[in-house]
mmCIF file of C-alpha atoms in Angstrom:
data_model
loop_
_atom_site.group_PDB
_atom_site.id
_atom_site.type_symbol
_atom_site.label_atom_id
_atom_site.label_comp_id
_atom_site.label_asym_id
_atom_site.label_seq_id
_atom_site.Cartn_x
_atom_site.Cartn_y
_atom_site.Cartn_z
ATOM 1 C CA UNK A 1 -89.000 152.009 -95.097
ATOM 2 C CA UNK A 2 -87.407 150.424 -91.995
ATOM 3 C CA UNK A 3 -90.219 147.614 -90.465
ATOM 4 C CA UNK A 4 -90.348 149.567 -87.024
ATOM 5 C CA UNK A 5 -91.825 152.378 -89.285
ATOM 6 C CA UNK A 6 -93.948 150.325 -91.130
ATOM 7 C CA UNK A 7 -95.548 148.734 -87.910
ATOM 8 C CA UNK A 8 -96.175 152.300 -86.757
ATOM 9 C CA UNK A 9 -98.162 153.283 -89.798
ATOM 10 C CA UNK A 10 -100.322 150.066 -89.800
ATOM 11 C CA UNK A 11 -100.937 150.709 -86.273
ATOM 12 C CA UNK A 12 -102.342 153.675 -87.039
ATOM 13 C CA UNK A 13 -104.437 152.971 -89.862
ATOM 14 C CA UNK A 14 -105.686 150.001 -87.439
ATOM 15 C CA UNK A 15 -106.474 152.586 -84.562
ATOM 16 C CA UNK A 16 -108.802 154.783 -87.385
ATOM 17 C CA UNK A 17 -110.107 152.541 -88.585
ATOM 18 C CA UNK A 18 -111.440 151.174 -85.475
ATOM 19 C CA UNK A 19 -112.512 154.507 -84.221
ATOM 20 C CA UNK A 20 -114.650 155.171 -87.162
ATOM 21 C CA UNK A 21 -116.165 152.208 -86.471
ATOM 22 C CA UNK A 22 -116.748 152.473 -83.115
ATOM 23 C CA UNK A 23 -118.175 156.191 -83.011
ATOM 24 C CA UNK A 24 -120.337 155.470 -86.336
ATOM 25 C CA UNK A 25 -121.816 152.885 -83.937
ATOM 26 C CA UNK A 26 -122.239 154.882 -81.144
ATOM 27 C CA UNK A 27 -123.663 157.712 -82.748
ATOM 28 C CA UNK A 28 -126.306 155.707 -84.344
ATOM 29 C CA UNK A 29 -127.241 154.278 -80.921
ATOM 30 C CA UNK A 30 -127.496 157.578 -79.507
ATOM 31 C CA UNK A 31 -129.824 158.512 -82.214
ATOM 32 C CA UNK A 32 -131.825 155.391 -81.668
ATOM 33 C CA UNK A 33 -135.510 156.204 -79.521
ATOM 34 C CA UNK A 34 -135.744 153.942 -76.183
ATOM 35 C CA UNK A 35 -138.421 154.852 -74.799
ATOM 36 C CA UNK A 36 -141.739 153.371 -72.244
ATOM 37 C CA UNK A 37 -145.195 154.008 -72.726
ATOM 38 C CA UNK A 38 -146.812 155.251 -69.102
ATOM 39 C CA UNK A 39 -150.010 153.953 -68.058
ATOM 40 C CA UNK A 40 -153.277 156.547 -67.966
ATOM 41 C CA UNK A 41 -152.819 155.944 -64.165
ATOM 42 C CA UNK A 42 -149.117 155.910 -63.841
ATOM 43 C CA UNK A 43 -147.724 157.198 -60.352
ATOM 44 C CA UNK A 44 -144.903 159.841 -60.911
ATOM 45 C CA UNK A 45 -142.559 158.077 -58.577
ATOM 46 C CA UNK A 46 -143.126 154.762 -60.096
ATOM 47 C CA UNK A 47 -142.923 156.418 -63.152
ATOM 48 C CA UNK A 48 -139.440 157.084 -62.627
ATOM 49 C CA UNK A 49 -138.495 154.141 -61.066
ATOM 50 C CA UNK A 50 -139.398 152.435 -64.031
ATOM 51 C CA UNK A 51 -137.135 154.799 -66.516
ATOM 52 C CA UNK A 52 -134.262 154.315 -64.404
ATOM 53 C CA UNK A 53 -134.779 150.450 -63.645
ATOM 54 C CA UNK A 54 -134.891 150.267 -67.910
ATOM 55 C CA UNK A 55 -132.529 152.653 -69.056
ATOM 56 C CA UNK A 56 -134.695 154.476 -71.409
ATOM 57 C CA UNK A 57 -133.909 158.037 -73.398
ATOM 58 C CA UNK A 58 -137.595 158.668 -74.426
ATOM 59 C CA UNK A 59 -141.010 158.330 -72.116
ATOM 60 C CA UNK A 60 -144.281 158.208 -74.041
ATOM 61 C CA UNK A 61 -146.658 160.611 -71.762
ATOM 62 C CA UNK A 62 -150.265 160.255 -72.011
ATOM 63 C CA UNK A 63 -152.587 163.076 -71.594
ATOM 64 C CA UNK A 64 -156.374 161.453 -71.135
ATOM 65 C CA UNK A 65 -158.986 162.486 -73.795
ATOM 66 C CA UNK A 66 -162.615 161.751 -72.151
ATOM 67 C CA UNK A 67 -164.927 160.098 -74.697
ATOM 68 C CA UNK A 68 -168.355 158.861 -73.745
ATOM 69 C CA UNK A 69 -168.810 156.184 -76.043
ATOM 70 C CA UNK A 70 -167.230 154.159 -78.724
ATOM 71 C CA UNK A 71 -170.077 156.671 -81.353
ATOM 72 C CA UNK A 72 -169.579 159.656 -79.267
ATOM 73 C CA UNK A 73 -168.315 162.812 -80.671
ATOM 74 C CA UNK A 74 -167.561 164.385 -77.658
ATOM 75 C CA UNK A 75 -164.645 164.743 -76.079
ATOM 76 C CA UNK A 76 -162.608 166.871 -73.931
ATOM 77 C CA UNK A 77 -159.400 166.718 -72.346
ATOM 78 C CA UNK A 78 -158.879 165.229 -68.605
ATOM 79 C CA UNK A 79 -157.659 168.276 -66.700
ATOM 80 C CA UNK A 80 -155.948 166.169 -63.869
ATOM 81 C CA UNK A 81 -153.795 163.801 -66.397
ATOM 82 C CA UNK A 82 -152.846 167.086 -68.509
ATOM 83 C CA UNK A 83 -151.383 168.583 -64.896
ATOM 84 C CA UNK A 84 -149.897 165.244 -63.909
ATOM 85 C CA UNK A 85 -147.882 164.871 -67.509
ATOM 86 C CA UNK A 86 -146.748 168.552 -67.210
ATOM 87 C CA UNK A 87 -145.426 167.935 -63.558
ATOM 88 C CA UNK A 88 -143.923 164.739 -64.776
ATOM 89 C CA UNK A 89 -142.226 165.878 -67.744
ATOM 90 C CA UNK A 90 -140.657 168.969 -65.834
ATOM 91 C CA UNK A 91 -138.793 166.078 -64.049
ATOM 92 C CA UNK A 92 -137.652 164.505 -66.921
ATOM 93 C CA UNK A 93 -136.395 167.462 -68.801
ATOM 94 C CA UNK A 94 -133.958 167.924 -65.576
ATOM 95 C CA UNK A 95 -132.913 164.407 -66.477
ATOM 96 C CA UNK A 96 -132.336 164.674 -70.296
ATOM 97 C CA UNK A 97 -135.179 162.361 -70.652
ATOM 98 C CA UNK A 98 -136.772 163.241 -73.952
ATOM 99 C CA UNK A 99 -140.842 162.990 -74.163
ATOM 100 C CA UNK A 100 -143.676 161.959 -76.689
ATOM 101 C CA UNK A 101 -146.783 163.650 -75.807
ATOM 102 C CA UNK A 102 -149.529 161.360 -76.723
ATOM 103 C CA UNK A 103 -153.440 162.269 -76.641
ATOM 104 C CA UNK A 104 -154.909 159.350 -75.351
ATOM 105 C CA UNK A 105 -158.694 158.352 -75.991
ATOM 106 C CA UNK A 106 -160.072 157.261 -72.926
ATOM 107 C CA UNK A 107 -163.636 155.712 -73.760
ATOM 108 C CA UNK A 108 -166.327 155.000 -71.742
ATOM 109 C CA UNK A 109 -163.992 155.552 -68.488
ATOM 110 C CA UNK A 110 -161.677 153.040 -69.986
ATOM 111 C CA UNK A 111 -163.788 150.056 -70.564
ATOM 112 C CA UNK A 112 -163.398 150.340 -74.704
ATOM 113 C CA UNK A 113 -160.892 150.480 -76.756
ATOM 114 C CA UNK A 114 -160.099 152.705 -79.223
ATOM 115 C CA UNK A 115 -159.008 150.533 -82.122
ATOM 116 C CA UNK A 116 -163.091 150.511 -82.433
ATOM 117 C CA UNK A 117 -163.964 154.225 -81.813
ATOM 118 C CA UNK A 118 -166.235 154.994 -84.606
ATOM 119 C CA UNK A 119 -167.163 158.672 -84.004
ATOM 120 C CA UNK A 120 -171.020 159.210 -85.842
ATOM 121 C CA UNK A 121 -169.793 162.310 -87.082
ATOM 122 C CA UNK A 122 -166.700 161.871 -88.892
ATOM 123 C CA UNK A 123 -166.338 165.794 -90.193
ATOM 124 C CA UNK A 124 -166.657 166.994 -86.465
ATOM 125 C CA UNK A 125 -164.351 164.480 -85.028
ATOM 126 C CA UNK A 126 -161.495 165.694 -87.366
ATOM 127 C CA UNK A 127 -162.245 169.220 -86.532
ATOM 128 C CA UNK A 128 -162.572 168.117 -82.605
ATOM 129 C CA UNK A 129 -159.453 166.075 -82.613
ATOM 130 C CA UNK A 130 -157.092 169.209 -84.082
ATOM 131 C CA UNK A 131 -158.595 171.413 -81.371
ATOM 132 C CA UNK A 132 -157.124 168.768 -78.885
ATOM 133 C CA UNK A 133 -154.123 168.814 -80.321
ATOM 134 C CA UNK A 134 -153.201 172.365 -80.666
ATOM 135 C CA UNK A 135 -154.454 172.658 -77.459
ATOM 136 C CA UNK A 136 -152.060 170.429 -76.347
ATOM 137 C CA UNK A 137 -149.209 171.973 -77.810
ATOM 138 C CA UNK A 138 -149.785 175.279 -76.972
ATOM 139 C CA UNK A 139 -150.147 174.118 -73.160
ATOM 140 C CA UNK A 140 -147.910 171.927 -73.270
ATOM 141 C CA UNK A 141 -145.816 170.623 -75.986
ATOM 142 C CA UNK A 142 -144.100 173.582 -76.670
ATOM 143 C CA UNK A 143 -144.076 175.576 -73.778
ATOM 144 C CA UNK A 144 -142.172 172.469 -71.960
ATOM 145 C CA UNK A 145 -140.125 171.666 -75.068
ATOM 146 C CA UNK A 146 -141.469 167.685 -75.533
ATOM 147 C CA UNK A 147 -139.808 166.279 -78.681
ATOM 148 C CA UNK A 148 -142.446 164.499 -80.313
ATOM 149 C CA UNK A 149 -145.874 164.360 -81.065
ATOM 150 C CA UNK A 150 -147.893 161.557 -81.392
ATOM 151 C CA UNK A 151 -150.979 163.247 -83.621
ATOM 152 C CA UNK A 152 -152.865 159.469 -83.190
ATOM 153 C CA UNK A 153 -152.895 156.118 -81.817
ATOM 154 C CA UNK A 154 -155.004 152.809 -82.836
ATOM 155 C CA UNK A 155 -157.845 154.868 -84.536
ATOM 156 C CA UNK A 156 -158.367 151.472 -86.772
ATOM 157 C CA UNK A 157 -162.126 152.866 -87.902
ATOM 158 C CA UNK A 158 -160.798 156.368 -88.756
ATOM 159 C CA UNK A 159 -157.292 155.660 -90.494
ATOM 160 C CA UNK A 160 -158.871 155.254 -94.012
ATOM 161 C CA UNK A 161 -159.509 159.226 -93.606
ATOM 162 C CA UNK A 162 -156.158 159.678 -95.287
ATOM 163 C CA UNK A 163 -156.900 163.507 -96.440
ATOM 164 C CA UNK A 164 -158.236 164.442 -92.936
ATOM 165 C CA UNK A 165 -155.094 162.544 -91.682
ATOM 166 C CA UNK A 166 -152.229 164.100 -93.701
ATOM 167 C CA UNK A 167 -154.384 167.755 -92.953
ATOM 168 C CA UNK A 168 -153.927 167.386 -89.708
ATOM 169 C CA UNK A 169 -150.371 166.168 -89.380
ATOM 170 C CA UNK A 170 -149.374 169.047 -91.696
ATOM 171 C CA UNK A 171 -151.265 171.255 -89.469
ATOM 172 C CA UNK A 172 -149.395 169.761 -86.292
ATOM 173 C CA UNK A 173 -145.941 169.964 -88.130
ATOM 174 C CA UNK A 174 -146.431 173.471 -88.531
ATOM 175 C CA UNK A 175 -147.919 174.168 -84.714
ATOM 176 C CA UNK A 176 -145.250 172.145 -83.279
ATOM 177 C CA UNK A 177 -141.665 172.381 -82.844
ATOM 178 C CA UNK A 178 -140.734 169.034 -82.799
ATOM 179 C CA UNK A 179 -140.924 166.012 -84.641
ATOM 180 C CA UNK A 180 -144.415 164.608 -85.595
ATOM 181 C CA UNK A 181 -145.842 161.004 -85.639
ATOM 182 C CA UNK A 182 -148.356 159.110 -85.883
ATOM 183 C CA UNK A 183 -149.224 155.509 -84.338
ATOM 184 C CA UNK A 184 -150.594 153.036 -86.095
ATOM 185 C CA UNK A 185 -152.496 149.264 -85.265
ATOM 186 C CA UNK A 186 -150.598 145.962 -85.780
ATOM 187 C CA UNK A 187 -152.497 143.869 -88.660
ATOM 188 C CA UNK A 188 -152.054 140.761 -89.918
ATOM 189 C CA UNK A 189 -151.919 138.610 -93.055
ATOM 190 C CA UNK A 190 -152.406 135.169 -94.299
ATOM 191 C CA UNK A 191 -151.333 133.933 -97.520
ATOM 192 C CA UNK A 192 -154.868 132.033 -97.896
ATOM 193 C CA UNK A 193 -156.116 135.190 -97.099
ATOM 194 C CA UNK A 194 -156.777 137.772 -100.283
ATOM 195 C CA UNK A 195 -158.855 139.807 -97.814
ATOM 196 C CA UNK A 196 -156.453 140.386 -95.439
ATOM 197 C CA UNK A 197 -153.472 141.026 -97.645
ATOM 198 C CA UNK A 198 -155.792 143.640 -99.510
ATOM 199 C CA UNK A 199 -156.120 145.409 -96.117
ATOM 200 C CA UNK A 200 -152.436 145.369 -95.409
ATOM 201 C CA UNK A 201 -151.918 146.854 -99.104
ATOM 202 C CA UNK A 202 -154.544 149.925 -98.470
ATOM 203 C CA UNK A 203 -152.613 150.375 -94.639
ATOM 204 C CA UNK A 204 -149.021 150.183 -96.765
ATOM 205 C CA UNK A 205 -150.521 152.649 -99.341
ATOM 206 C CA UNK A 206 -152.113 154.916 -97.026
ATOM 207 C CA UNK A 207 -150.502 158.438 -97.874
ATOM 208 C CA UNK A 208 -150.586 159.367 -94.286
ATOM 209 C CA UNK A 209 -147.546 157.679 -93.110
ATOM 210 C CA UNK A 210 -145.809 159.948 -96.384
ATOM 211 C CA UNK A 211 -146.243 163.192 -94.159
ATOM 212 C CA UNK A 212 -144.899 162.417 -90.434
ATOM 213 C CA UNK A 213 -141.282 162.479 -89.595
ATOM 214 C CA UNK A 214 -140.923 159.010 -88.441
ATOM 215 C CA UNK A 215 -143.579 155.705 -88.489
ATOM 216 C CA UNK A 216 -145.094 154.536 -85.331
ATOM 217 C CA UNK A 217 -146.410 150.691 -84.992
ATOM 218 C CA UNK A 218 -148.432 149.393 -81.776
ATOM 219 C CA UNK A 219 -146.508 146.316 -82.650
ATOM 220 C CA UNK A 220 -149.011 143.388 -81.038
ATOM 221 C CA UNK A 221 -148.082 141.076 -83.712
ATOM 222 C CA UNK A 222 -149.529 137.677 -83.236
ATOM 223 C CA UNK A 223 -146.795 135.140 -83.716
ATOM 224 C CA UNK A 224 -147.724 131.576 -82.053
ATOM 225 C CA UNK A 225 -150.430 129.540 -80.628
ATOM 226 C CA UNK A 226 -147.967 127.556 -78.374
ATOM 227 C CA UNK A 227 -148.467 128.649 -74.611
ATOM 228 C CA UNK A 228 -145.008 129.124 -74.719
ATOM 229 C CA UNK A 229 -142.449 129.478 -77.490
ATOM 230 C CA UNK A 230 -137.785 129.251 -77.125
ATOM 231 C CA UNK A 231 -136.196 132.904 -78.398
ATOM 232 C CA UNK A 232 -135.286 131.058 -81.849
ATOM 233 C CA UNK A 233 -138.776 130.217 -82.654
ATOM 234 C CA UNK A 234 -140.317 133.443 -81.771
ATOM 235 C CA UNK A 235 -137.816 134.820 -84.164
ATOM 236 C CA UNK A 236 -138.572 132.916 -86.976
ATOM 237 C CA UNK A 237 -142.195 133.300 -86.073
ATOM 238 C CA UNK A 238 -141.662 137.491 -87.336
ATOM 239 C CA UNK A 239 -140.406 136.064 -90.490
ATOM 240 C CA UNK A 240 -143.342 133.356 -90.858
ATOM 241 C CA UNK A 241 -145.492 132.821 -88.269
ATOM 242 C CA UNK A 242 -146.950 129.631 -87.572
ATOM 243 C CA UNK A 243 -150.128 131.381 -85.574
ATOM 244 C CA UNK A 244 -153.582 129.926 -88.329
ATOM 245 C CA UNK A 245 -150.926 128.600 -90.653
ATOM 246 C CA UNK A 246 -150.768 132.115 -92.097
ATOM 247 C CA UNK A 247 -146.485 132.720 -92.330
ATOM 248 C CA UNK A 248 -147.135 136.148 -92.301
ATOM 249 C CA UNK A 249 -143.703 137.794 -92.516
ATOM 250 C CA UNK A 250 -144.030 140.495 -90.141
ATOM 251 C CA UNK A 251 -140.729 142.184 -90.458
ATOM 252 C CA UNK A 252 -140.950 142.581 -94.647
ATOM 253 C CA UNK A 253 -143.654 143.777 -93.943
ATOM 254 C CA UNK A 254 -142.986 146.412 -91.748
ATOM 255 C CA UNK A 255 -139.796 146.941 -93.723
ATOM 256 C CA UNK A 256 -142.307 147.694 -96.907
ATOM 257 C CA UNK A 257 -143.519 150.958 -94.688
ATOM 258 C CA UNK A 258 -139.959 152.185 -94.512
ATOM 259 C CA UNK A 259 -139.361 151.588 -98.124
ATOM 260 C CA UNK A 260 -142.678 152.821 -99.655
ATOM 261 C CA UNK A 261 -142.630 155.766 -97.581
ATOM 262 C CA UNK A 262 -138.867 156.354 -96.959
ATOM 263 C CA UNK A 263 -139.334 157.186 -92.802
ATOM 264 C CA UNK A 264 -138.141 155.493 -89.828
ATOM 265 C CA UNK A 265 -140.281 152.917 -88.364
ATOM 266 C CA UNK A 266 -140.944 152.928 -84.774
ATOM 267 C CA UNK A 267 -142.531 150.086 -82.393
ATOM 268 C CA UNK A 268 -144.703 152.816 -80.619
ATOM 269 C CA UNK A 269 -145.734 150.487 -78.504
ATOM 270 C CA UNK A 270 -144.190 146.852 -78.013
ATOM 271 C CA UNK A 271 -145.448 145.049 -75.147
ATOM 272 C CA UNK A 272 -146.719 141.430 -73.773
ATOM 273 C CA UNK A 273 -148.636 140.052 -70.713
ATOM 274 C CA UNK A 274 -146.650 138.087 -68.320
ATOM 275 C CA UNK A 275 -148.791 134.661 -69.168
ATOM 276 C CA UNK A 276 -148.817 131.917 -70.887
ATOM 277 C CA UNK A 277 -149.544 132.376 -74.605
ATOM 278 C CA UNK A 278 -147.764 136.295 -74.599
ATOM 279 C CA UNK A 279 -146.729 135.631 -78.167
ATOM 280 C CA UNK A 280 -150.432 134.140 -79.073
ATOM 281 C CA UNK A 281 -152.141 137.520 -78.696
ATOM 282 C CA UNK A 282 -149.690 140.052 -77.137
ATOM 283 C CA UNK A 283 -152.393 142.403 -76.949
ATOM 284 C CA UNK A 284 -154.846 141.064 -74.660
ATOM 285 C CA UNK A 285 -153.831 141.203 -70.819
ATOM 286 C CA UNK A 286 -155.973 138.267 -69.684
ATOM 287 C CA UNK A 287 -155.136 135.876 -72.864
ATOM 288 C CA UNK A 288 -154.228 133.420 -69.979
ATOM 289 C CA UNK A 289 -154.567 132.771 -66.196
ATOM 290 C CA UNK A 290 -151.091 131.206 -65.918
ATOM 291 C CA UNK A 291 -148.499 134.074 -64.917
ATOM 292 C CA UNK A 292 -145.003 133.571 -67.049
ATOM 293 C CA UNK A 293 -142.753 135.934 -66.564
ATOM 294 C CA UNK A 294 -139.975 134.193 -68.941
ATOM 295 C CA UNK A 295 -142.351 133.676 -71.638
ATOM 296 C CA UNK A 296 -143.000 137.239 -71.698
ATOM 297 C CA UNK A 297 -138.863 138.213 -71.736
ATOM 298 C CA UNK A 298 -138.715 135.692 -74.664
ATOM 299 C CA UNK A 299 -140.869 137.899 -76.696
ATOM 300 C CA UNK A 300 -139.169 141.336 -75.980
ATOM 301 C CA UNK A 301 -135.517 139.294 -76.642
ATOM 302 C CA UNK A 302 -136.870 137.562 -79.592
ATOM 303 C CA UNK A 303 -137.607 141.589 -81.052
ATOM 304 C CA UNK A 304 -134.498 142.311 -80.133
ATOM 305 C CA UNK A 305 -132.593 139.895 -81.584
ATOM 306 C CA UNK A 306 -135.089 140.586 -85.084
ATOM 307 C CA UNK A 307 -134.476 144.380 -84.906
ATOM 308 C CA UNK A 308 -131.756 145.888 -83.486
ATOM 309 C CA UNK A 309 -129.259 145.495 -85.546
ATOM 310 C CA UNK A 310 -131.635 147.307 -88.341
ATOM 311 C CA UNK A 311 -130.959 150.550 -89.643
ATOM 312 C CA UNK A 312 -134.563 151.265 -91.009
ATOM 313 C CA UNK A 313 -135.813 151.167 -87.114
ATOM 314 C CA UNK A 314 -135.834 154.308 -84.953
ATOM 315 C CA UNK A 315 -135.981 152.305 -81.638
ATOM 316 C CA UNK A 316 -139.310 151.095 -79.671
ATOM 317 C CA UNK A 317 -141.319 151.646 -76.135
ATOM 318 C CA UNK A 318 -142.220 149.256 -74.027
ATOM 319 C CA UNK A 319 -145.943 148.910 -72.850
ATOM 320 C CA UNK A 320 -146.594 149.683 -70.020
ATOM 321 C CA UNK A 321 -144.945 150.907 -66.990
ATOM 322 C CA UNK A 322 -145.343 153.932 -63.942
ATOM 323 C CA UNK A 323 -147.508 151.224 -62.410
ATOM 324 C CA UNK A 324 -147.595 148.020 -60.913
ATOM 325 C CA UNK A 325 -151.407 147.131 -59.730
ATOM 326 C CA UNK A 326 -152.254 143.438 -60.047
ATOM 327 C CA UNK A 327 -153.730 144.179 -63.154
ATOM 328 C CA UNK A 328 -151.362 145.617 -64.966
ATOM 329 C CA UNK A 329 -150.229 142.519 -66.600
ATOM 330 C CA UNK A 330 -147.905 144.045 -69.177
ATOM 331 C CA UNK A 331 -145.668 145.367 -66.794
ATOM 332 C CA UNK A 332 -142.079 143.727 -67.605
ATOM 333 C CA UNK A 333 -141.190 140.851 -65.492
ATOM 334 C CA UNK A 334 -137.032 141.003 -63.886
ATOM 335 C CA UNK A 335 -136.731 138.714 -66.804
ATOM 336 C CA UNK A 336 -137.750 140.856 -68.926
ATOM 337 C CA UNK A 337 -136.281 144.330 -67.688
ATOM 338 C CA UNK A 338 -132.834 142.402 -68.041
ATOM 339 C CA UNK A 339 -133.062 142.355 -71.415
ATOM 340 C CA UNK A 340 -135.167 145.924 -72.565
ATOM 341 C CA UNK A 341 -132.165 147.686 -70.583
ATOM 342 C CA UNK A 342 -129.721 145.655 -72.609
ATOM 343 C CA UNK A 343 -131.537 147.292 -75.728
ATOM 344 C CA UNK A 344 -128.789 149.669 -77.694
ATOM 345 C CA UNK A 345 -126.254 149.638 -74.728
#
C-alpha cells in the first residue's frame, strides 16, 4: 500500500470518527430541555421576548389554581390565566417551542406559598387536585398538543402521600399524551444533622419519583452565606457547601434520585434574585436590598459549569421571566442572560 493511499484511508477514518462524535453530541443537546418558567402575571409579548432574548426550546406555562387559604380545600381554576396560556401556547407551537403545562396553586391571592399548603382534608384534596388536572388536559393539554405535564410543584406538606401521588401520576400518564412529571422542593442536609439527612432519605425513597417520565427539582439550593461568592467557589459550594458548616453535597445528591429511580433529573425551576447574597437563599426575592446583577449570573454559570456536561440531567428552566415589574427580582440580569443562552449551544 502506496503512502498516498494510506493517507487517504486515515483521513477517512479521522473524518468518521469525528462525525460520530460530533452528531452524538448534537443529538444529545437537541434532546436536552431549555426551558423558562413564566410568571402567574407574565405579559404574552414579554413572554416572548424573553424566549427569544434566552434561546430556550421549552416554556413552563402556568395555569392559576385559586386557593383560599394555606388549610383550604377549595380550589378552582383561574379562568383568565387558563385563556391567556392557551393563547400563548398557540404562539409557541407556530414557533416549535415545546410547553410544560403546570397547575399552579395560587393561595390566598398570592401572598402564601405553597411549599406550606396543608389542605384539612387530605382525601378531598387528592380527589380535587385530579379533577384539575384532567380538566386541564382535556382543555388544554391535549387538544393544543403541550409536551409535558407537570402533575405538582412544591407541595412539601403533601409529598409524603406517596400512594395518592403515584395514583395520580398513573392516572395522568394514561389521560395525557405526553410525558409526565412531577416537581419537587430543594432540601437540604448537614452532616451534624441526623434529622435532616433522615428527611432527605424518605424524599430519595419516596416511590413517587419511580412512576413519572423524568424528575423535576425547584433547585433553590442554599450554597453560601458570603454576600457574594467567584464562579469557582459557588461550584465547589454544590459539592460541599460552606452555608451552617453543613458540606452538603448537592449534586450526589441529586445524582442519588437518578440512580435510585433510574429517570432524568430536571432543575424545574433554577433561579436567583439579582442581590447580594443570591447564593445564600436563592429562593427568597428580598434576601437583600443591594441589587447585584453579577452575583446573580455567577450562580446560573456556576450550575452550568456543575451540570452540563452531565448525562443524568434532562436540562433546566430558569425562574422567572414574561415580566419585568420592579418586583420581580428573579428576572435574569444581561449578565446573566449571556450565559443561560450559552446553555447547550
Amino acid at each position: 500500500m502506496n503512502k498516498k493511499r494510506l493517507f487517504i484511508i486515515i483521513f477517512a477514518i479521522c473524518i468518521f470518527v469525528f462525525w460520530t462524535i460530533f452528531l452524538k453530541n448534537t443529538e444529545a443537546k437537541v434532546d436536552k430541555i431549555k426551558s423558562v418558567n413564566l410568571s402567574t402575571d407574565y405579559e404574552v409579548d414579554q413572554a416572548l421576548n424573553d424566549i427569544k432574548a434566552l434561546r430556550v426550546n421549552t416554556v413552563n406555562v402556568p395555569v392559576v389554581i385559586e386557593i383560599p387559604s394555606l388549610t383550604s380545600n377549595d380550589m378552582k381554576i383561574d379562568e383568565y390565566s387558563k385563556n391567556k396560556a392557551i393563547k400563548l401556547i398557540k404562539l409557541l407551537k407556530k414557533k416549535n417551542i415545546k410547553i410544560i403545562l403546570e397547575a399552579y396553586p395560587w393561595i390566598n391571592n398570592g401572598s402564601d406559598y405553597e411549599t406550606y399548603y396543608n389542605p384539612s382534608n387530605k382525601e378531598r384534596f387528592f380527589k380535587d387536585w385530579k379533577v384539575i388536572l384532567i380538566t386541564l388536559i382535556n382543555d388544554i393539554a391535549n387538544k393544543y398538543d403541550v409536551d409535558i405535564m407537570n402533575t405538582a410543584s412544591n407541595l412539601v406538606k403533601l409529598e409524603e402521600y406517596e400512594e395518592n401521588w403515584c395514583d395520580i401520576i398513573d392516572f395522568v400518564k394514561e389521560e395525557f399524551d405526553g410525558l409526565v412529571t412531577y416537581k419537587t422542593s430543594w432540601w437540604y442536609t448537614a452532616k451534624w444533622d441526623d434529622e435532616s439527612i433522615d428527611r432527605y432519605n424518605k424524599k430519595l425513597n419516596n416511590k413517587l419519583f419511580s412512576h413519572v417520565d423524568f424528575i423535576s427539582i425547584a433547585a433553590y439550593f442554599e450554597l453560601s452565606e458570603n454576600s457574594e461568592n467567584t464562579v469557582g467557589e459557588l461550584v465547589h459550594c454544590l459539592s460541599s457547601t460552606t452555608i451552617h458548616n453543613r458540606k452538603q453535597n448537592i449534586k450526589k445528591e441529586i445524582y442519588n434520585f437518578y440512580k435510585k429511580h433510574e429517570k432524568e433529573i430536571f432543575f424545574g425551576e433554577l433561579g436567583f434574585p439579582r442581590r447580594n447574597h443570591a447564593a445564600t437563599h436563592p429562593w427568597d426575592s428580598v434576601v437583600s436590598n443591594i441589587e447585584n446583577d453579577k452575583e446573580q449570573a455567577r450562580c446560573f454559570e456556576a450550575y452550568k459549569e456543575a451540570f452540563e456536561n452531565e448525562d443524568y440531567l434532562k436540562g433546566f428552566s430558569v425562574f422567572a421571566v414574561g415580566q419585568k415589574g420592579e418586583d420581580k427580582t428573579f428576572y435574569p440580569s444581561k449578565q446573566s442572560i449571556d450565559i443561560i443562552s450559552s446553555w447547550y449551544e
